[in-house]
Amino acid sequence: MTNGLNSTLRAPTDGWELKIAAVDNHLTPQGIWLIPYAIGFVCTALVPLWAAYRMPIKLYRQFILAMIVAALFSYVLYMAVPTYVVKPHATDVAGNDIFSQLLRHLYDADNDFSTHNAAPSQHVFYAIIIMCFMIRFRPNSRSFITWTIMGALVTVSALLTRQHHSPDLIAGYAVAVGAYYAGLALGERATFRLGDEAVPLEMSFGPLARRLRTRRTMSTIAPE
């Protein structure tokens, strides 16, 4: 969406190219980082869907509101303070392994759509928000280690696939932190007003829905 706005409302290079030269000028695209980069897309699409059936209603509402706040803020920030990142070309990728070849294909397909990205990195802030709420949902050491590693790998992959510069990652972290606390506050207020914290989400999938509703009700009313 941001890239669509970029190409529609202004030239791709209108604005500022954020870069820390000492870091970003010395990085080359590495195909192996396509794995966590792709996992970031999958998690952004599927974790909220999974959470709809597993998280307590209030926590799920806070989770979704945090993601919405982050997305809206990033669009407003882009419109007010446009930034850009020149996407790499397929020829920038070294190596002939399968991941390097896949990364070249990604660059070719991605550049057909748009030649620039923008800050903050949505890949980063979605990954960090997912990490925070999954740890909040399961506050144990295994969950903490798993999701912290996942968040770190997805974040680094945005840099080492060269889809973003390092300031985009820093901005993505900042947006994620602000959106996380905004989501907590907004979700708390909305749930209080609706008074549905102990009410299971209605789903229309027959016997599966009944089992999921039962499980969700138990997790909602379980003592903390």
mmCIF file with all atom_site columns, C-alpha atoms in Angstrom:
data_model
loop_
_atom_site.group_PDB
_atom_site.id
_atom_site.type_symbol
_atom_site.label_atom_id
_atom_site.label_alt_id
_atom_site.label_comp_id
_atom_site.label_asym_id
_atom_site.label_entity_id
_atom_site.label_seq_id
_atom_site.pdbx_PDB_ins_code
_atom_site.Cartn_x
_atom_site.Cartn_y
_atom_site.Cartn_z
_atom_site.occupancy
_atom_site.B_iso_or_equiv
_atom_site.pdbx_formal_charge
_atom_site.auth_seq_id
_atom_site.auth_comp_id
_atom_site.auth_asym_id
_atom_site.auth_atom_id
_atom_site.pdbx_PDB_model_num
ATOM 1   C CA . MET A 1 1   ? 0.000   0.000   0.000   1.00 0.00 ? 1   MET A CA 1
ATOM 2   C CA . THR A 1 2   ? 2.798   2.398   0.904   1.00 0.00 ? 2   THR A CA 1
ATOM 3   C CA . ASN A 1 3   ? 4.553   1.640   -2.360  1.00 0.00 ? 3   ASN A CA 1
ATOM 4   C CA . GLY A 1 4   ? 1.275   2.203   -4.211  1.00 0.00 ? 4   GLY A CA 1
ATOM 5   C CA . LEU A 1 5   ? 0.881   5.608   -2.592  1.00 0.00 ? 5   LEU A CA 1
ATOM 6   C CA . ASN A 1 6   ? 4.492   6.345   -3.399  1.00 0.00 ? 6   ASN A CA 1
ATOM 7   C CA . SER A 1 7   ? 4.097   5.648   -7.109  1.00 0.00 ? 7   SER A CA 1
ATOM 8   C CA . THR A 1 8   ? 0.727   7.434   -7.319  1.00 0.00 ? 8   THR A CA 1
ATOM 9   C CA . LEU A 1 9   ? 1.322   10.626  -5.346  1.00 0.00 ? 9   LEU A CA 1
ATOM 10  C CA . ARG A 1 10  ? 4.985   11.401  -5.932  1.00 0.00 ? 10  ARG A CA 1
ATOM 11  C CA . ALA A 1 11  ? 8.162   10.278  -7.611  1.00 0.00 ? 11  ALA A CA 1
ATOM 12  C CA . PRO A 1 12  ? 9.814   7.367   -5.757  1.00 0.00 ? 12  PRO A CA 1
ATOM 13  C CA . THR A 1 13  ? 12.809  9.505   -4.821  1.00 0.00 ? 13  THR A CA 1
ATOM 14  C CA . ASP A 1 14  ? 10.843  12.463  -3.465  1.00 0.00 ? 14  ASP A CA 1
ATOM 15  C CA . GLY A 1 15  ? 11.863  12.591  0.174   1.00 0.00 ? 15  GLY A CA 1
ATOM 16  C CA . TRP A 1 16  ? 14.859  11.260  2.078   1.00 0.00 ? 16  TRP A CA 1
ATOM 17  C CA . GLU A 1 17  ? 16.846  8.083   1.697   1.00 0.00 ? 17  GLU A CA 1
ATOM 18  C CA . LEU A 1 18  ? 17.575  7.081   5.270   1.00 0.00 ? 18  LEU A CA 1
ATOM 19  C CA . LYS A 1 19  ? 20.887  5.326   5.573   1.00 0.00 ? 19  LYS A CA 1
ATOM 20  C CA . ILE A 1 20  ? 23.710  4.774   8.033   1.00 0.00 ? 20  ILE A CA 1
ATOM 21  C CA . ALA A 1 21  ? 26.548  4.713   5.542   1.00 0.00 ? 21  ALA A CA 1
ATOM 22  C CA . ALA A 1 22  ? 29.018  2.943   7.845   1.00 0.00 ? 22  ALA A CA 1
ATOM 23  C CA . VAL A 1 23  ? 26.600  0.001   7.998   1.00 0.00 ? 23  VAL A CA 1
ATOM 24  C CA . ASP A 1 24  ? 24.369  0.024   4.953   1.00 0.00 ? 24  ASP A CA 1
ATOM 25  C CA . ASN A 1 25  ? 27.035  0.720   2.322   1.00 0.00 ? 25  ASN A CA 1
ATOM 26  C CA . HIS A 1 26  ? 28.919  -2.426  3.305   1.00 0.00 ? 26  HIS A CA 1
ATOM 27  C CA . LEU A 1 27  ? 26.087  -4.960  3.165   1.00 0.00 ? 27  LEU A CA 1
ATOM 28  C CA . THR A 1 28  ? 25.319  -7.264  0.253   1.00 0.00 ? 28  THR A CA 1
ATOM 29  C CA . PRO A 1 29  ? 22.114  -9.284  -0.257  1.00 0.00 ? 29  PRO A CA 1
ATOM 30  C CA . GLN A 1 30  ? 22.342  -12.830 1.084   1.00 0.00 ? 30  GLN A CA 1
ATOM 31  C CA . GLY A 1 31  ? 19.933  -15.462 -0.190  1.00 0.00 ? 31  GLY A CA 1
ATOM 32  C CA . ILE A 1 32  ? 19.757  -17.504 3.012   1.00 0.00 ? 32  ILE A CA 1
ATOM 33  C CA . TRP A 1 33  ? 17.984  -14.600 4.738   1.00 0.00 ? 33  TRP A CA 1
ATOM 34  C CA . LEU A 1 34  ? 15.078  -15.064 2.373   1.00 0.00 ? 34  LEU A CA 1
ATOM 35  C CA . ILE A 1 35  ? 13.887  -17.831 4.732   1.00 0.00 ? 35  ILE A CA 1
ATOM 36  C CA . PRO A 1 36  ? 13.136  -15.651 7.781   1.00 0.00 ? 36  PRO A CA 1
ATOM 37  C CA . TYR A 1 37  ? 11.999  -12.853 5.459   1.00 0.00 ? 37  TYR A CA 1
ATOM 38  C CA . ALA A 1 38  ? 9.354   -15.187 4.004   1.00 0.00 ? 38  ALA A CA 1
ATOM 39  C CA . ILE A 1 39  ? 8.450   -16.430 7.489   1.00 0.00 ? 39  ILE A CA 1
ATOM 40  C CA . GLY A 1 40  ? 7.704   -12.825 8.403   1.00 0.00 ? 40  GLY A CA 1
ATOM 41  C CA . PHE A 1 41  ? 5.058   -12.638 5.678   1.00 0.00 ? 41  PHE A CA 1
ATOM 42  C CA . VAL A 1 42  ? 3.545   -15.959 6.746   1.00 0.00 ? 42  VAL A CA 1
ATOM 43  C CA . CYS A 1 43  ? 3.399   -14.956 10.410  1.00 0.00 ? 43  CYS A CA 1
ATOM 44  C CA . THR A 1 44  ? 1.819   -11.594 9.603   1.00 0.00 ? 44  THR A CA 1
ATOM 45  C CA . ALA A 1 45  ? -0.925  -13.338 7.648   1.00 0.00 ? 45  ALA A CA 1
ATOM 46  C CA . LEU A 1 46  ? -1.545  -16.441 9.765   1.00 0.00 ? 46  LEU A CA 1
ATOM 47  C CA . VAL A 1 47  ? -0.737  -15.611 13.400  1.00 0.00 ? 47  VAL A CA 1
ATOM 48  C CA . PRO A 1 48  ? -3.646  -13.128 13.740  1.00 0.00 ? 48  PRO A CA 1
ATOM 49  C CA . LEU A 1 49  ? -5.968  -15.745 12.237  1.00 0.00 ? 49  LEU A CA 1
ATOM 50  C CA . TRP A 1 50  ? -4.678  -18.414 14.622  1.00 0.00 ? 50  TRP A CA 1
ATOM 51  C CA . ALA A 1 51  ? -4.929  -16.003 17.540  1.00 0.00 ? 51  ALA A CA 1
ATOM 52  C CA . ALA A 1 52  ? -8.596  -15.365 16.762  1.00 0.00 ? 52  ALA A CA 1
ATOM 53  C CA . TYR A 1 53  ? -9.316  -18.936 17.885  1.00 0.00 ? 53  TYR A CA 1
ATOM 54  C CA . ARG A 1 54  ? -6.853  -19.212 20.752  1.00 0.00 ? 54  ARG A CA 1
ATOM 55  C CA . MET A 1 55  ? -6.309  -15.899 22.507  1.00 0.00 ? 55  MET A CA 1
ATOM 56  C CA . PRO A 1 56  ? -8.716  -14.501 25.093  1.00 0.00 ? 56  PRO A CA 1
ATOM 57  C CA . ILE A 1 57  ? -10.941 -11.861 23.544  1.00 0.00 ? 57  ILE A CA 1
ATOM 58  C CA . LYS A 1 58  ? -9.355  -8.885  25.279  1.00 0.00 ? 58  LYS A CA 1
ATOM 59  C CA . LEU A 1 59  ? -5.817  -9.914  24.383  1.00 0.00 ? 59  LEU A CA 1
ATOM 60  C CA . TYR A 1 60  ? -6.795  -10.612 20.791  1.00 0.00 ? 60  TYR A CA 1
ATOM 61  C CA . ARG A 1 61  ? -8.490  -7.230  20.527  1.00 0.00 ? 61  ARG A CA 1
ATOM 62  C CA . GLN A 1 62  ? -5.362  -5.550  21.908  1.00 0.00 ? 62  GLN A CA 1
ATOM 63  C CA . PHE A 1 63  ? -3.228  -7.505  19.424  1.00 0.00 ? 63  PHE A CA 1
ATOM 64  C CA . ILE A 1 64  ? -5.260  -6.499  16.369  1.00 0.00 ? 64  ILE A CA 1
ATOM 65  C CA . LEU A 1 65  ? -5.572  -2.881  17.498  1.00 0.00 ? 65  LEU A CA 1
ATOM 66  C CA . ALA A 1 66  ? -1.797  -2.700  17.932  1.00 0.00 ? 66  ALA A CA 1
ATOM 67  C CA . MET A 1 67  ? -1.291  -3.928  14.371  1.00 0.00 ? 67  MET A CA 1
ATOM 68  C CA . ILE A 1 68  ? -3.848  -1.441  13.047  1.00 0.00 ? 68  ILE A CA 1
ATOM 69  C CA . VAL A 1 69  ? -2.294  1.467   14.963  1.00 0.00 ? 69  VAL A CA 1
ATOM 70  C CA . ALA A 1 70  ? 1.170   0.561   13.633  1.00 0.00 ? 70  ALA A CA 1
ATOM 71  C CA . ALA A 1 71  ? -0.048  0.352   10.038  1.00 0.00 ? 71  ALA A CA 1
ATOM 72  C CA . LEU A 1 72  ? -2.014  3.606   10.177  1.00 0.00 ? 72  LEU A CA 1
ATOM 73  C CA . PHE A 1 73  ? 0.825   5.455   11.874  1.00 0.00 ? 73  PHE A CA 1
ATOM 74  C CA . SER A 1 74  ? 3.320   4.246   9.272   1.00 0.00 ? 74  SER A CA 1
ATOM 75  C CA . TYR A 1 75  ? 1.088   5.465   6.432   1.00 0.00 ? 75  TYR A CA 1
ATOM 76  C CA . VAL A 1 76  ? 0.578   8.863   8.057   1.00 0.00 ? 76  VAL A CA 1
ATOM 77  C CA . LEU A 1 77  ? 4.296   9.156   8.787   1.00 0.00 ? 77  LEU A CA 1
ATOM 78  C CA . TYR A 1 78  ? 5.129   8.293   5.200   1.00 0.00 ? 78  TYR A CA 1
ATOM 79  C CA . MET A 1 79  ? 2.723   10.912  3.872   1.00 0.00 ? 79  MET A CA 1
ATOM 80  C CA . ALA A 1 80  ? 4.085   13.583  6.231   1.00 0.00 ? 80  ALA A CA 1
ATOM 81  C CA . VAL A 1 81  ? 7.791   12.677  6.064   1.00 0.00 ? 81  VAL A CA 1
ATOM 82  C CA . PRO A 1 82  ? 8.388   10.608  2.917   1.00 0.00 ? 82  PRO A CA 1
ATOM 83  C CA . THR A 1 83  ? 11.407  8.349   2.895   1.00 0.00 ? 83  THR A CA 1
ATOM 84  C CA . TYR A 1 84  ? 12.616  5.774   0.444   1.00 0.00 ? 84  TYR A CA 1
ATOM 85  C CA . VAL A 1 85  ? 14.938  2.817   0.004   1.00 0.00 ? 85  VAL A CA 1
ATOM 86  C CA . VAL A 1 86  ? 16.184  1.857   -3.454  1.00 0.00 ? 86  VAL A CA 1
ATOM 87  C CA . LYS A 1 87  ? 15.480  -1.857  -3.845  1.00 0.00 ? 87  LYS A CA 1
ATOM 88  C CA . PRO A 1 88  ? 18.377  -4.067  -4.946  1.00 0.00 ? 88  PRO A CA 1
ATOM 89  C CA . HIS A 1 89  ? 18.581  -5.617  -8.394  1.00 0.00 ? 89  HIS A CA 1
ATOM 90  C CA . ALA A 1 90  ? 18.977  -9.302  -9.158  1.00 0.00 ? 90  ALA A CA 1
ATOM 91  C CA . THR A 1 91  ? 22.555  -8.660  -10.255 1.00 0.00 ? 91  THR A CA 1
ATOM 92  C CA . ASP A 1 92  ? 23.391  -7.493  -6.715  1.00 0.00 ? 92  ASP A CA 1
ATOM 93  C CA . VAL A 1 93  ? 22.968  -11.024 -5.326  1.00 0.00 ? 93  VAL A CA 1
ATOM 94  C CA . ALA A 1 94  ? 26.092  -13.159 -5.199  1.00 0.00 ? 94  ALA A CA 1
ATOM 95  C CA . GLY A 1 95  ? 26.134  -16.951 -5.242  1.00 0.00 ? 95  GLY A CA 1
ATOM 96  C CA . ASN A 1 96  ? 24.367  -19.689 -7.186  1.00 0.00 ? 96  ASN A CA 1
ATOM 97  C CA . ASP A 1 97  ? 22.693  -21.628 -4.382  1.00 0.00 ? 97  ASP A CA 1
ATOM 98  C CA . ILE A 1 98  ? 18.941  -22.101 -4.437  1.00 0.00 ? 98  ILE A CA 1
ATOM 99  C CA . PHE A 1 99  ? 18.261  -19.268 -1.982  1.00 0.00 ? 99  PHE A CA 1
ATOM 100 C CA . SER A 1 100 ? 20.354  -16.803 -3.970  1.00 0.00 ? 100 SER A CA 1
ATOM 101 C CA . GLN A 1 101 ? 18.457  -17.772 -7.106  1.00 0.00 ? 101 GLN A CA 1
ATOM 102 C CA . LEU A 1 102 ? 15.126  -17.363 -5.314  1.00 0.00 ? 102 LEU A CA 1
ATOM 103 C CA . LEU A 1 103 ? 16.221  -13.956 -4.024  1.00 0.00 ? 103 LEU A CA 1
ATOM 104 C CA . ARG A 1 104 ? 17.044  -12.891 -7.581  1.00 0.00 ? 104 ARG A CA 1
ATOM 105 C CA . HIS A 1 105 ? 13.582  -13.960 -8.715  1.00 0.00 ? 105 HIS A CA 1
ATOM 106 C CA . LEU A 1 106 ? 12.075  -12.023 -5.806  1.00 0.00 ? 106 LEU A CA 1
ATOM 107 C CA . TYR A 1 107 ? 13.949  -8.887  -6.809  1.00 0.00 ? 107 TYR A CA 1
ATOM 108 C CA . ASP A 1 108 ? 12.826  -9.210  -10.429 1.00 0.00 ? 108 ASP A CA 1
ATOM 109 C CA . ALA A 1 109 ? 9.174   -9.665  -9.431  1.00 0.00 ? 109 ALA A CA 1
ATOM 110 C CA . ASP A 1 110 ? 9.291   -7.016  -6.699  1.00 0.00 ? 110 ASP A CA 1
ATOM 111 C CA . ASN A 1 111 ? 10.902  -4.396  -8.907  1.00 0.00 ? 111 ASN A CA 1
ATOM 112 C CA . ASP A 1 112 ? 8.187   -4.889  -11.498 1.00 0.00 ? 112 ASP A CA 1
ATOM 113 C CA . PHE A 1 113 ? 5.742   -3.657  -8.864  1.00 0.00 ? 113 PHE A CA 1
ATOM 114 C CA . SER A 1 114 ? 7.833   -0.845  -7.382  1.00 0.00 ? 114 SER A CA 1
ATOM 115 C CA . THR A 1 115 ? 11.491  0.095   -7.256  1.00 0.00 ? 115 THR A CA 1
ATOM 116 C CA . HIS A 1 116 ? 11.522  1.567   -3.743  1.00 0.00 ? 116 HIS A CA 1
ATOM 117 C CA . ASN A 1 117 ? 10.534  0.730   -0.184  1.00 0.00 ? 117 ASN A CA 1
ATOM 118 C CA . ALA A 1 118 ? 9.924   3.176   2.653   1.00 0.00 ? 118 ALA A CA 1
ATOM 119 C CA . ALA A 1 119 ? 10.524  3.615   6.374   1.00 0.00 ? 119 ALA A CA 1
ATOM 120 C CA . PRO A 1 120 ? 9.479   2.397   8.862   1.00 0.00 ? 120 PRO A CA 1
ATOM 121 C CA . SER A 1 121 ? 9.771   -1.263  7.918   1.00 0.00 ? 121 SER A CA 1
ATOM 122 C CA . GLN A 1 122 ? 6.367   -2.955  8.198   1.00 0.00 ? 122 GLN A CA 1
ATOM 123 C CA . HIS A 1 123 ? 8.166   -6.278  8.166   1.00 0.00 ? 123 HIS A CA 1
ATOM 124 C CA . VAL A 1 124 ? 9.888   -5.249  11.375  1.00 0.00 ? 124 VAL A CA 1
ATOM 125 C CA . PHE A 1 125 ? 7.026   -3.707  13.309  1.00 0.00 ? 125 PHE A CA 1
ATOM 126 C CA . TYR A 1 126 ? 4.616   -6.542  12.543  1.00 0.00 ? 126 TYR A CA 1
ATOM 127 C CA . ALA A 1 127 ? 7.249   -9.087  13.621  1.00 0.00 ? 127 ALA A CA 1
ATOM 128 C CA . ILE A 1 128 ? 7.891   -7.276  16.910  1.00 0.00 ? 128 ILE A CA 1
ATOM 129 C CA . ILE A 1 129 ? 4.187   -6.815  17.672  1.00 0.00 ? 129 ILE A CA 1
ATOM 130 C CA . ILE A 1 130 ? 3.542   -10.505 17.008  1.00 0.00 ? 130 ILE A CA 1
ATOM 131 C CA . MET A 1 131 ? 6.500   -11.401 19.215  1.00 0.00 ? 131 MET A CA 1
ATOM 132 C CA . CYS A 1 132 ? 5.256   -9.252  22.098  1.00 0.00 ? 132 CYS A CA 1
ATOM 133 C CA . PHE A 1 133 ? 1.696   -10.551 22.049  1.00 0.00 ? 133 PHE A CA 1
ATOM 134 C CA . MET A 1 134 ? 2.665   -14.203 21.631  1.00 0.00 ? 134 MET A CA 1
ATOM 135 C CA . ILE A 1 135 ? 4.939   -13.874 24.666  1.00 0.00 ? 135 ILE A CA 1
ATOM 136 C CA . ARG A 1 136 ? 2.151   -12.095 26.539  1.00 0.00 ? 136 ARG A CA 1
ATOM 137 C CA . PHE A 1 137 ? -0.213  -14.934 25.596  1.00 0.00 ? 137 PHE A CA 1
ATOM 138 C CA . ARG A 1 138 ? 2.213   -17.631 26.759  1.00 0.00 ? 138 ARG A CA 1
ATOM 139 C CA . PRO A 1 139 ? 4.497   -15.968 29.345  1.00 0.00 ? 139 PRO A CA 1
ATOM 140 C CA . ASN A 1 140 ? 7.006   -18.788 29.770  1.00 0.00 ? 140 ASN A CA 1
ATOM 141 C CA . SER A 1 141 ? 10.671  -19.252 28.918  1.00 0.00 ? 141 SER A CA 1
ATOM 142 C CA . ARG A 1 142 ? 10.073  -21.416 25.847  1.00 0.00 ? 142 ARG A CA 1
ATOM 143 C CA . SER A 1 143 ? 7.676   -18.889 24.328  1.00 0.00 ? 143 SER A CA 1
ATOM 144 C CA . PHE A 1 144 ? 10.030  -16.026 25.166  1.00 0.00 ? 144 PHE A CA 1
ATOM 145 C CA . ILE A 1 145 ? 13.050  -17.705 23.547  1.00 0.00 ? 145 ILE A CA 1
ATOM 146 C CA . THR A 1 146 ? 11.130  -18.903 20.475  1.00 0.00 ? 146 THR A CA 1
ATOM 147 C CA . TRP A 1 147 ? 9.438   -15.620 19.637  1.00 0.00 ? 147 TRP A CA 1
ATOM 148 C CA . THR A 1 148 ? 12.431  -13.448 20.526  1.00 0.00 ? 148 THR A CA 1
ATOM 149 C CA . ILE A 1 149 ? 14.605  -15.444 18.133  1.00 0.00 ? 149 ILE A CA 1
ATOM 150 C CA . MET A 1 150 ? 11.884  -15.308 15.490  1.00 0.00 ? 150 MET A CA 1
ATOM 151 C CA . GLY A 1 151 ? 11.470  -11.550 15.852  1.00 0.00 ? 151 GLY A CA 1
ATOM 152 C CA . ALA A 1 152 ? 15.227  -11.014 15.681  1.00 0.00 ? 152 ALA A CA 1
ATOM 153 C CA . LEU A 1 153 ? 15.651  -13.189 12.576  1.00 0.00 ? 153 LEU A CA 1
ATOM 154 C CA . VAL A 1 154 ? 12.789  -11.529 10.708  1.00 0.00 ? 154 VAL A CA 1
ATOM 155 C CA . THR A 1 155 ? 14.155  -8.097  11.617  1.00 0.00 ? 155 THR A CA 1
ATOM 156 C CA . VAL A 1 156 ? 17.691  -8.892  10.480  1.00 0.00 ? 156 VAL A CA 1
ATOM 157 C CA . SER A 1 157 ? 16.358  -10.484 7.283   1.00 0.00 ? 157 SER A CA 1
ATOM 158 C CA . ALA A 1 158 ? 14.819  -7.158  6.225   1.00 0.00 ? 158 ALA A CA 1
ATOM 159 C CA . LEU A 1 159 ? 18.323  -5.690  6.391   1.00 0.00 ? 159 LEU A CA 1
ATOM 160 C CA . LEU A 1 160 ? 20.321  -8.591  4.906   1.00 0.00 ? 160 LEU A CA 1
ATOM 161 C CA . THR A 1 161 ? 17.970  -9.085  1.972   1.00 0.00 ? 161 THR A CA 1
ATOM 162 C CA . ARG A 1 162 ? 18.585  -5.345  1.455   1.00 0.00 ? 162 ARG A CA 1
ATOM 163 C CA . GLN A 1 163 ? 14.889  -4.543  1.351   1.00 0.00 ? 163 GLN A CA 1
ATOM 164 C CA . HIS A 1 164 ? 15.525  -1.915  4.031   1.00 0.00 ? 164 HIS A CA 1
ATOM 165 C CA . HIS A 1 165 ? 18.337  0.143   5.506   1.00 0.00 ? 165 HIS A CA 1
ATOM 166 C CA . SER A 1 166 ? 19.214  0.086   9.185   1.00 0.00 ? 166 SER A CA 1
ATOM 167 C CA . PRO A 1 167 ? 17.276  3.291   10.082  1.00 0.00 ? 167 PRO A CA 1
ATOM 168 C CA . ASP A 1 168 ? 14.121  1.619   8.740   1.00 0.00 ? 168 ASP A CA 1
ATOM 169 C CA . LEU A 1 169 ? 14.613  -1.156  11.272  1.00 0.00 ? 169 LEU A CA 1
ATOM 170 C CA . ILE A 1 170 ? 15.131  1.302   14.114  1.00 0.00 ? 170 ILE A CA 1
ATOM 171 C CA . ALA A 1 171 ? 11.988  3.180   13.089  1.00 0.00 ? 171 ALA A CA 1
ATOM 172 C CA . GLY A 1 172 ? 10.115  -0.131  12.832  1.00 0.00 ? 172 GLY A CA 1
ATOM 173 C CA . TYR A 1 173 ? 11.086  -1.017  16.403  1.00 0.00 ? 173 TYR A CA 1
ATOM 174 C CA . ALA A 1 174 ? 9.981   2.392   17.654  1.00 0.00 ? 174 ALA A CA 1
ATOM 175 C CA . VAL A 1 175 ? 6.613   2.088   15.892  1.00 0.00 ? 175 VAL A CA 1
ATOM 176 C CA . ALA A 1 176 ? 6.155   -1.428  17.276  1.00 0.00 ? 176 ALA A CA 1
ATOM 177 C CA . VAL A 1 177 ? 6.774   -0.308  20.858  1.00 0.00 ? 177 VAL A CA 1
ATOM 178 C CA . GLY A 1 178 ? 4.387   2.619   20.593  1.00 0.00 ? 178 GLY A CA 1
ATOM 179 C CA . ALA A 1 179 ? 1.714   0.539   18.849  1.00 0.00 ? 179 ALA A CA 1
ATOM 180 C CA . TYR A 1 180 ? 2.048   -2.248  21.421  1.00 0.00 ? 180 TYR A CA 1
ATOM 181 C CA . TYR A 1 181 ? 1.217   0.038   24.328  1.00 0.00 ? 181 TYR A CA 1
ATOM 182 C CA . ALA A 1 182 ? -1.463  1.839   22.311  1.00 0.00 ? 182 ALA A CA 1
ATOM 183 C CA . GLY A 1 183 ? -3.062  -1.517  21.498  1.00 0.00 ? 183 GLY A CA 1
ATOM 184 C CA . LEU A 1 184 ? -3.028  -2.540  25.153  1.00 0.00 ? 184 LEU A CA 1
ATOM 185 C CA . ALA A 1 185 ? -4.709  0.680   26.223  1.00 0.00 ? 185 ALA A CA 1
ATOM 186 C CA . LEU A 1 186 ? -7.274  0.774   23.411  1.00 0.00 ? 186 LEU A CA 1
ATOM 187 C CA . GLY A 1 187 ? -8.120  -2.898  23.779  1.00 0.00 ? 187 GLY A CA 1
ATOM 188 C CA . GLU A 1 188 ? -8.538  -2.540  27.535  1.00 0.00 ? 188 GLU A CA 1
ATOM 189 C CA . ARG A 1 189 ? -10.902 0.395   27.087  1.00 0.00 ? 189 ARG A CA 1
ATOM 190 C CA . ALA A 1 190 ? -12.898 -1.266  24.302  1.00 0.00 ? 190 ALA A CA 1
ATOM 191 C CA . THR A 1 191 ? -13.306 -4.485  26.264  1.00 0.00 ? 191 THR A CA 1
ATOM 192 C CA . PHE A 1 192 ? -14.405 -2.595  29.361  1.00 0.00 ? 192 PHE A CA 1
ATOM 193 C CA . ARG A 1 193 ? -17.028 -0.724  27.355  1.00 0.00 ? 193 ARG A CA 1
ATOM 194 C CA . LEU A 1 194 ? -18.279 -3.850  25.585  1.00 0.00 ? 194 LEU A CA 1
ATOM 195 C CA . GLY A 1 195 ? -18.212 -5.973  28.735  1.00 0.00 ? 195 GLY A CA 1
ATOM 196 C CA . ASP A 1 196 ? -17.420 -9.127  26.768  1.00 0.00 ? 196 ASP A CA 1
ATOM 197 C CA . GLU A 1 197 ? -14.159 -10.265 28.341  1.00 0.00 ? 197 GLU A CA 1
ATOM 198 C CA . ALA A 1 198 ? -15.673 -13.583 29.481  1.00 0.00 ? 198 ALA A CA 1
ATOM 199 C CA . VAL A 1 199 ? -17.705 -14.161 26.304  1.00 0.00 ? 199 VAL A CA 1
ATOM 200 C CA . PRO A 1 200 ? -16.282 -16.612 23.720  1.00 0.00 ? 200 PRO A CA 1
ATOM 201 C CA . LEU A 1 201 ? -16.001 -15.446 20.131  1.00 0.00 ? 201 LEU A CA 1
ATOM 202 C CA . GLU A 1 202 ? -18.788 -16.789 17.916  1.00 0.00 ? 202 GLU A CA 1
ATOM 203 C CA . MET A 1 203 ? -17.533 -18.856 14.971  1.00 0.00 ? 203 MET A CA 1
ATOM 204 C CA . SER A 1 204 ? -19.632 -20.669 12.410  1.00 0.00 ? 204 SER A CA 1
ATOM 205 C CA . PHE A 1 205 ? -17.685 -23.839 11.642  1.00 0.00 ? 205 PHE A CA 1
ATOM 206 C CA . GLY A 1 206 ? -19.887 -26.526 13.188  1.00 0.00 ? 206 GLY A CA 1
ATOM 207 C CA . PRO A 1 207 ? -18.346 -29.047 15.631  1.00 0.00 ? 207 PRO A CA 1
ATOM 208 C CA . LEU A 1 208 ? -14.897 -27.501 15.205  1.00 0.00 ? 208 LEU A CA 1
ATOM 209 C CA . ALA A 1 209 ? -16.275 -24.147 16.277  1.00 0.00 ? 209 ALA A CA 1
ATOM 210 C CA . ARG A 1 210 ? -17.848 -25.654 19.402  1.00 0.00 ? 210 ARG A CA 1
ATOM 211 C CA . ARG A 1 211 ? -14.545 -27.222 20.440  1.00 0.00 ? 211 ARG A CA 1
ATOM 212 C CA . LEU A 1 212 ? -12.681 -23.973 19.775  1.00 0.00 ? 212 LEU A CA 1
ATOM 213 C CA . ARG A 1 213 ? -15.278 -21.942 21.679  1.00 0.00 ? 213 ARG A CA 1
ATOM 214 C CA . THR A 1 214 ? -14.959 -24.263 24.665  1.00 0.00 ? 214 THR A CA 1
ATOM 215 C CA . ARG A 1 215 ? -11.164 -24.019 24.649  1.00 0.00 ? 215 ARG A CA 1
ATOM 216 C CA . ARG A 1 216 ? -11.265 -20.250 24.218  1.00 0.00 ? 216 ARG A CA 1
ATOM 217 C CA . THR A 1 217 ? -13.769 -19.812 27.067  1.00 0.00 ? 217 THR A CA 1
ATOM 218 C CA . MET A 1 218 ? -11.536 -21.840 29.371  1.00 0.00 ? 218 MET A CA 1
ATOM 219 C CA . SER A 1 219 ? -8.473  -19.742 28.491  1.00 0.00 ? 219 SER A CA 1
ATOM 220 C CA . THR A 1 220 ? -10.495 -16.539 28.912  1.00 0.00 ? 220 THR A CA 1
ATOM 221 C CA . ILE A 1 221 ? -11.781 -17.269 32.402  1.00 0.00 ? 221 ILE A CA 1
ATOM 222 C CA . ALA A 1 222 ? -8.738  -19.129 33.724  1.00 0.00 ? 222 ALA A CA 1
ATOM 223 C CA . PRO A 1 223 ? -7.290  -17.415 36.812  1.00 0.00 ? 223 PRO A CA 1
ATOM 224 C CA . GLU A 1 224 ? -4.070  -15.533 36.249  1.00 0.00 ? 224 GLU A CA 1
#
